[in-house]
CSV table of C-alpha atoms and ligand atoms in Angstrom, one decimal:
chain,number,residue,atom,x,y,z
A,1,MET,CA,-65.4,-80.2,-118.5
A,2,GLN,CA,-66.5,-80.3,-122.1
A,3,PHE,CA,-64.1,-80.8,-125.0
A,4,ASP,CA,-65.0,-80.1,-128.6
A,5,VAL,CA,-62.4,-81.5,-131.0
A,6,LEU,CA,-62.3,-80.3,-134.6
A,7,THR,CA,-60.4,-82.9,-136.7
A,8,LEU,CA,-60.1,-84.5,-140.0
A,9,PHE,CA,-59.9,-87.9,-138.3
A,10,PRO,CA,-62.5,-88.2,-135.5
A,11,GLY,CA,-61.9,-92.0,-135.4
A,12,MET,CA,-58.4,-91.5,-133.9
A,13,PHE,CA,-60.0,-90.7,-130.6
A,14,GLU,CA,-61.8,-94.0,-130.3
A,15,GLY,CA,-59.3,-96.1,-128.3
A,16,PRO,CA,-58.2,-93.6,-125.5
A,17,LEU,CA,-61.8,-92.6,-124.8
A,18,THR,CA,-63.2,-96.1,-124.5
A,19,GLU,CA,-60.8,-97.5,-121.8
A,20,SER,CA,-60.1,-97.0,-118.1
A,21,ILE,CA,-60.3,-93.6,-116.4
A,22,LEU,CA,-61.4,-91.5,-119.3
A,23,LYS,CA,-64.1,-94.0,-120.1
A,24,ARG,CA,-65.4,-93.8,-116.5
A,25,GLY,CA,-65.2,-90.0,-116.5
A,26,LEU,CA,-67.3,-89.9,-119.6
A,27,GLU,CA,-69.8,-92.4,-118.2
A,28,LYS,CA,-70.2,-90.4,-115.0
A,29,GLY,CA,-70.8,-87.3,-117.0
A,30,LEU,CA,-67.8,-85.5,-115.4
A,31,ILE,CA,-66.3,-84.9,-118.9
A,32,ALA,CA,-67.7,-84.9,-122.4
A,33,VAL,CA,-65.8,-85.2,-125.6
A,34,ARG,CA,-67.5,-84.3,-128.8
A,35,ARG,CA,-65.7,-84.9,-132.1
A,36,HIS,CA,-66.4,-82.7,-135.1
A,37,ASP,CA,-65.4,-83.7,-138.6
A,38,LEU,CA,-63.9,-80.8,-140.4
A,39,ARG,CA,-65.1,-82.1,-143.7
A,40,ASP,CA,-68.7,-81.5,-142.6
A,41,TYR,CA,-67.8,-77.8,-143.2
A,42,ALA,CA,-66.5,-78.2,-146.7
A,43,HIS,CA,-68.3,-76.5,-149.5
A,44,ASP,CA,-67.8,-78.9,-152.5
A,45,ARG,CA,-68.8,-82.4,-153.3
A,46,HIS,CA,-65.2,-83.7,-152.7
A,47,ARG,CA,-65.5,-82.3,-149.2
A,48,GLN,CA,-62.1,-80.5,-149.7
A,49,VAL,CA,-60.8,-78.6,-146.7
A,50,ASP,CA,-57.1,-78.2,-147.7
A,51,ASP,CA,-55.3,-76.5,-150.5
A,52,THR,CA,-51.8,-75.8,-151.8
A,53,PRO,CA,-49.8,-73.0,-150.0
A,54,TYR,CA,-49.6,-69.5,-151.4
A,55,GLY,CA,-46.0,-68.8,-152.4
A,56,GLY,CA,-45.3,-72.4,-153.5
A,57,GLY,CA,-43.7,-75.2,-151.6
A,58,GLY,CA,-44.9,-78.8,-151.1
A,59,GLY,CA,-47.8,-80.2,-149.1
A,60,MET,CA,-51.2,-79.0,-148.3
A,61,VAL,CA,-52.6,-76.4,-145.8
A,62,LEU,CA,-55.9,-76.6,-144.0
A,63,MET,CA,-58.1,-73.8,-145.3
A,64,ALA,CA,-59.3,-71.1,-142.9
A,65,GLY,CA,-62.9,-70.9,-144.2
A,66,PRO,CA,-64.1,-74.3,-143.0
A,67,ILE,CA,-62.4,-73.9,-139.7
A,68,PHE,CA,-64.0,-70.5,-139.1
A,69,GLU,CA,-67.4,-71.9,-139.9
A,70,ALA,CA,-66.9,-75.0,-137.7
A,71,VAL,CA,-65.7,-72.9,-134.7
A,72,GLU,CA,-68.7,-70.5,-135.1
A,73,ASP,CA,-71.1,-73.4,-135.4
A,74,ILE,CA,-69.7,-75.4,-132.4
A,75,LEU,CA,-69.7,-72.3,-130.2
A,76,LYS,CA,-73.3,-71.6,-131.1
A,77,LYS,CA,-74.5,-75.2,-130.9
A,78,TYR,CA,-72.9,-75.9,-127.5
A,79,PRO,CA,-72.8,-72.7,-125.6
A,80,ALA,CA,-70.5,-72.6,-122.5
A,81,PRO,CA,-70.0,-69.6,-120.2
A,82,ARG,CA,-66.3,-70.1,-119.9
A,83,SER,CA,-64.9,-71.3,-123.2
A,84,ARG,CA,-61.5,-71.3,-124.8
A,85,THR,CA,-60.5,-72.1,-128.4
A,86,ILE,CA,-57.1,-73.7,-128.7
A,87,LEU,CA,-55.0,-74.4,-131.8
A,88,LEU,CA,-52.7,-77.4,-131.5
A,89,SER,CA,-49.4,-76.4,-133.0
A,90,PRO,CA,-45.7,-77.2,-132.6
A,91,GLN,CA,-45.2,-73.4,-132.5
A,92,GLY,CA,-47.4,-72.9,-129.5
A,93,LYS,CA,-46.6,-72.4,-125.9
A,94,PRO,CA,-45.4,-75.6,-124.3
A,95,PHE,CA,-48.1,-77.5,-122.5
A,96,ARG,CA,-47.2,-78.0,-118.9
A,97,GLN,CA,-49.0,-79.3,-115.8
A,98,GLU,CA,-49.5,-75.8,-114.5
A,99,ARG,CA,-51.3,-74.8,-117.7
A,100,ALA,CA,-53.4,-78.1,-117.6
A,101,GLN,CA,-54.5,-77.1,-114.0
A,102,GLU,CA,-55.3,-73.5,-115.1
A,103,LEU,CA,-57.4,-74.7,-118.0
A,104,ALA,CA,-59.2,-77.2,-115.8
A,105,ASP,CA,-60.0,-74.5,-113.2
A,106,GLU,CA,-60.8,-71.5,-115.5
A,107,PHE,CA,-62.9,-73.1,-118.3
A,108,ASP,CA,-65.8,-75.4,-118.7
A,109,ARG,CA,-65.3,-76.0,-122.4
A,110,LEU,CA,-62.2,-76.3,-124.5
A,111,LEU,CA,-62.5,-76.3,-128.3
A,112,LEU,CA,-59.4,-78.0,-129.7
A,113,ILE,CA,-58.4,-77.4,-133.4
A,114,CYS,CA,-56.3,-80.2,-134.8
A,115,GLY,CA,-54.1,-79.3,-137.8
A,116,ARG,CA,-52.8,-81.7,-140.4
A,117,TYR,CA,-50.4,-81.8,-143.3
A,118,GLU,CA,-48.3,-78.6,-143.5
A,119,GLY,CA,-50.6,-77.0,-140.8
A,120,VAL,CA,-53.4,-74.5,-140.9
A,121,ASP,CA,-53.9,-71.2,-142.7
A,122,GLU,CA,-52.3,-68.6,-140.4
A,123,ARG,CA,-55.5,-66.7,-140.2
A,124,VAL,CA,-56.9,-69.4,-138.0
A,125,ARG,CA,-54.3,-68.7,-135.4
A,126,GLU,CA,-54.9,-65.0,-135.7
A,127,TYR,CA,-58.7,-64.8,-135.7
A,128,ALA,CA,-60.2,-68.1,-134.5
A,129,ALA,CA,-57.9,-69.3,-131.7
A,130,ASP,CA,-57.5,-67.8,-128.3
A,131,GLU,CA,-54.2,-69.5,-127.9
A,132,GLU,CA,-51.8,-71.9,-129.5
A,133,ILE,CA,-50.4,-74.9,-127.6
A,134,SER,CA,-47.6,-77.3,-128.3
A,135,ILE,CA,-47.1,-80.6,-126.5
A,136,GLY,CA,-43.4,-80.6,-127.1
A,137,ASP,CA,-40.5,-79.6,-129.4
A,138,TYR,CA,-41.1,-82.2,-132.1
A,139,VAL,CA,-43.4,-82.3,-135.1
A,140,LEU,CA,-46.2,-84.9,-135.3
A,141,THR,CA,-48.3,-85.7,-138.3
A,142,GLY,CA,-51.4,-84.0,-136.9
A,143,GLY,CA,-53.0,-82.4,-133.9
A,144,GLU,CA,-55.1,-85.4,-132.8
A,145,LEU,CA,-52.6,-87.0,-130.5
A,146,PRO,CA,-51.7,-83.6,-128.9
A,147,ALA,CA,-55.5,-82.9,-128.4
A,148,MET,CA,-55.8,-86.4,-126.8
A,149,VAL,CA,-52.8,-85.6,-124.5
A,150,MET,CA,-54.6,-82.4,-123.4
A,151,VAL,CA,-57.9,-84.1,-122.9
A,152,ASP,CA,-56.2,-86.8,-120.8
A,153,ALA,CA,-54.1,-84.4,-118.7
A,154,ILE,CA,-56.9,-82.0,-118.0
A,155,SER,CA,-59.6,-84.7,-117.4
A,156,ARG,CA,-57.7,-86.3,-114.6
A,157,LEU,CA,-57.7,-82.9,-112.8
A,158,ILE,CA,-61.5,-82.7,-112.8
A,159,PRO,CA,-62.7,-83.6,-109.4
A,160,GLY,CA,-64.1,-87.1,-109.3
A,161,VAL,CA,-62.4,-88.4,-112.5
A,162,LEU,CA,-59.5,-90.0,-110.6
A,163,GLY,CA,-60.4,-92.6,-107.9
A,164,SER,CA,-58.5,-90.5,-105.4
A,165,GLN,CA,-57.9,-86.7,-105.9
A,166,ARG,CA,-54.9,-87.1,-103.6
A,167,SER,CA,-52.9,-88.8,-106.3
A,168,ALA,CA,-53.2,-85.9,-108.7
A,169,LYS,CA,-52.1,-83.5,-106.0
A,170,GLU,CA,-49.0,-85.6,-105.2
A,171,ASP,CA,-48.1,-86.3,-108.8
A,172,SER,CA,-44.9,-85.0,-110.4
A,173,PHE,CA,-45.0,-81.3,-111.3
A,174,ALA,CA,-48.2,-80.7,-109.2
A,175,GLY,CA,-46.0,-79.0,-106.5
A,176,GLY,CA,-43.2,-78.0,-108.8
A,177,VAL,CA,-41.2,-81.2,-108.0
A,178,LEU,CA,-41.2,-84.8,-109.2
A,179,GLU,CA,-43.0,-87.4,-107.2
A,180,TYR,CA,-41.3,-89.6,-104.6
A,181,PRO,CA,-40.5,-93.2,-105.5
A,182,GLN,CA,-43.5,-95.7,-105.3
A,183,TYR,CA,-43.3,-99.4,-104.3
A,184,THR,CA,-45.9,-102.1,-104.0
A,185,LYS,CA,-46.1,-105.7,-102.8
A,186,PRO,CA,-44.2,-107.9,-102.3
A,187,ALA,CA,-41.7,-106.3,-100.0
A,188,VAL,CA,-38.8,-108.2,-101.6
A,189,VAL,CA,-38.5,-109.0,-105.3
A,190,LEU,CA,-35.5,-111.1,-106.5
A,191,GLY,CA,-33.7,-110.0,-103.3
A,192,TYR,CA,-34.5,-106.3,-103.8
A,193,ALA,CA,-36.2,-104.9,-100.7
A,194,VAL,CA,-38.6,-102.0,-100.3
A,195,PRO,CA,-37.1,-99.2,-98.2
A,196,GLU,CA,-37.7,-100.1,-94.6
A,197,VAL,CA,-39.3,-96.8,-93.6
A,198,LEU,CA,-42.3,-97.6,-95.8
A,199,LEU,CA,-43.1,-100.7,-93.8
A,200,SER,CA,-42.6,-98.9,-90.4
A,201,GLY,CA,-46.2,-97.5,-90.1
A,202,ASN,CA,-44.7,-94.3,-88.9
A,203,HIS,CA,-46.5,-91.7,-91.1
A,204,ARG,CA,-44.4,-88.8,-90.1
A,205,GLU,CA,-41.2,-90.6,-91.0
A,206,ILE,CA,-42.7,-91.8,-94.2
A,207,GLN,CA,-43.8,-88.2,-95.1
A,208,ARG,CA,-40.2,-87.0,-94.4
A,209,TRP,CA,-38.7,-89.7,-96.4
A,210,ARG,CA,-41.0,-89.0,-99.4
A,211,TYR,CA,-40.3,-85.3,-99.2
A,212,ARG,CA,-36.5,-85.9,-99.3
A,213,LYS,CA,-36.8,-88.5,-102.1
A,214,ALA,CA,-38.9,-86.1,-104.1
A,215,GLN,CA,-36.2,-83.4,-103.7
A,216,GLU,CA,-33.5,-85.9,-104.7
A,217,ALA,CA,-35.3,-87.1,-107.7
A,218,THR,CA,-36.0,-83.6,-108.9
A,219,GLU,CA,-32.3,-82.5,-108.4
A,220,LYS,CA,-31.1,-85.6,-110.2
A,221,LYS,CA,-33.5,-85.9,-113.1
A,222,ARG,CA,-34.9,-82.4,-113.6
A,223,PRO,CA,-32.5,-79.9,-112.1
A,224,ASP,CA,-34.3,-77.2,-114.1
A,225,LEU,CA,-37.3,-77.6,-111.8
A,226,LYS,CA,-35.2,-77.1,-108.7
A,227,THR,CA,-35.9,-73.4,-108.2
A,228,GLN,CA,-39.6,-74.2,-107.8
A,229,ALA,CA,-38.8,-77.3,-105.6
A,230,GLU,CA,-37.1,-75.0,-103.1
A,231,LYS,CA,-40.4,-73.2,-102.6
A,232,ILE,CA,-42.2,-76.3,-101.4
A,233,PRO,CA,-42.5,-76.5,-97.6
A,234,GLU,CA,-41.6,-79.7,-95.9
A,235,GLY,CA,-44.8,-81.7,-95.1
B,301,SAM,N1,-45.5,-77.2,-140.8
B,301,SAM,C1,-45.8,-77.0,-139.4
B,301,SAM,C2,-44.6,-76.4,-138.7
B,301,SAM,O1,-43.5,-76.6,-139.2
B,301,SAM,O2,-44.8,-75.6,-137.7
B,301,SAM,C3,-46.0,-78.4,-138.8
B,301,SAM,C4,-47.3,-79.0,-139.2
B,301,SAM,S1,-47.6,-80.5,-138.5
B,301,SAM,C5,-46.9,-81.7,-139.6
B,301,SAM,C6,-49.3,-80.8,-138.7
B,301,SAM,C7,-50.2,-80.5,-137.5
B,301,SAM,O3,-49.9,-81.4,-136.4
B,301,SAM,C8,-50.1,-79.1,-136.9
B,301,SAM,O4,-50.8,-78.1,-137.6
B,301,SAM,C9,-50.5,-79.3,-135.5
B,301,SAM,O5,-51.9,-79.2,-135.3
B,301,SAM,C10,-50.1,-80.7,-135.2
B,301,SAM,N2,-48.8,-80.8,-134.4
B,301,SAM,C11,-47.7,-81.4,-134.8
B,301,SAM,N3,-46.8,-81.3,-133.9
B,301,SAM,C12,-47.4,-80.8,-132.8
B,301,SAM,C13,-46.9,-80.5,-131.4
B,301,SAM,N4,-45.7,-80.7,-131.0
B,301,SAM,N5,-47.8,-79.9,-130.6
B,301,SAM,C14,-49.1,-79.7,-131.0
B,301,SAM,N6,-49.5,-79.9,-132.2
B,301,SAM,C15,-48.7,-80.5,-133.1
């Protein structure tokens, strides 16, 4: 999967891409993340890419012109047969695991447009973006963290990026339910013991226990997911 990120702050991506799983995914060539500075598409010597909103009101809005040019340039420079241009916006469709999986399966390049300040000129949403995605019902200062959230969630679904693909399949939301509880060594900590079934070596029993615990966790913590949980067959 290739990601092209259009941003005013390319440096913000430094940390998350230079550590751990994403770093290894990049090194193995399973994912690529190109960062594009929106100011490179400005037309004046001050490299201005924002302006005051029509109709008045405070703050600045990212101009449509530089974004249109940047999108056109990136799509031409880095052609990809299955490409999707996404505007990060608190007004977009909520980003969920299901959408992360669809994007991982259906596209080989995602162009992510990060807004800033009061947002972007509405014509970007109308004419440059294929869709608008929100990472949650709260407002952040810019689209960089949301873009990074998408890069992370989608990258770990690309085969080979995670050490074991089994873990992504069993993660919360993957089957419409939360994951079962996990424990690791030692078997007793401060007198608190691991459930005995996990030490039994009986895989069928462990599977049953995990299925039941996943159902319980979903009912307790996310009853809104329960309708889907009922569709999952017992393993
Ligand atoms: N004035 C805008 C509004 O009320 O809808 C909010 C603009 S926000 C301060 C600036 C930029 O941050 C947005 O253009 C978007 O790119 C990004 N952003 C903020 N919250 C976001 C969220 N929950 N999901 C995705 N992007 C977000």
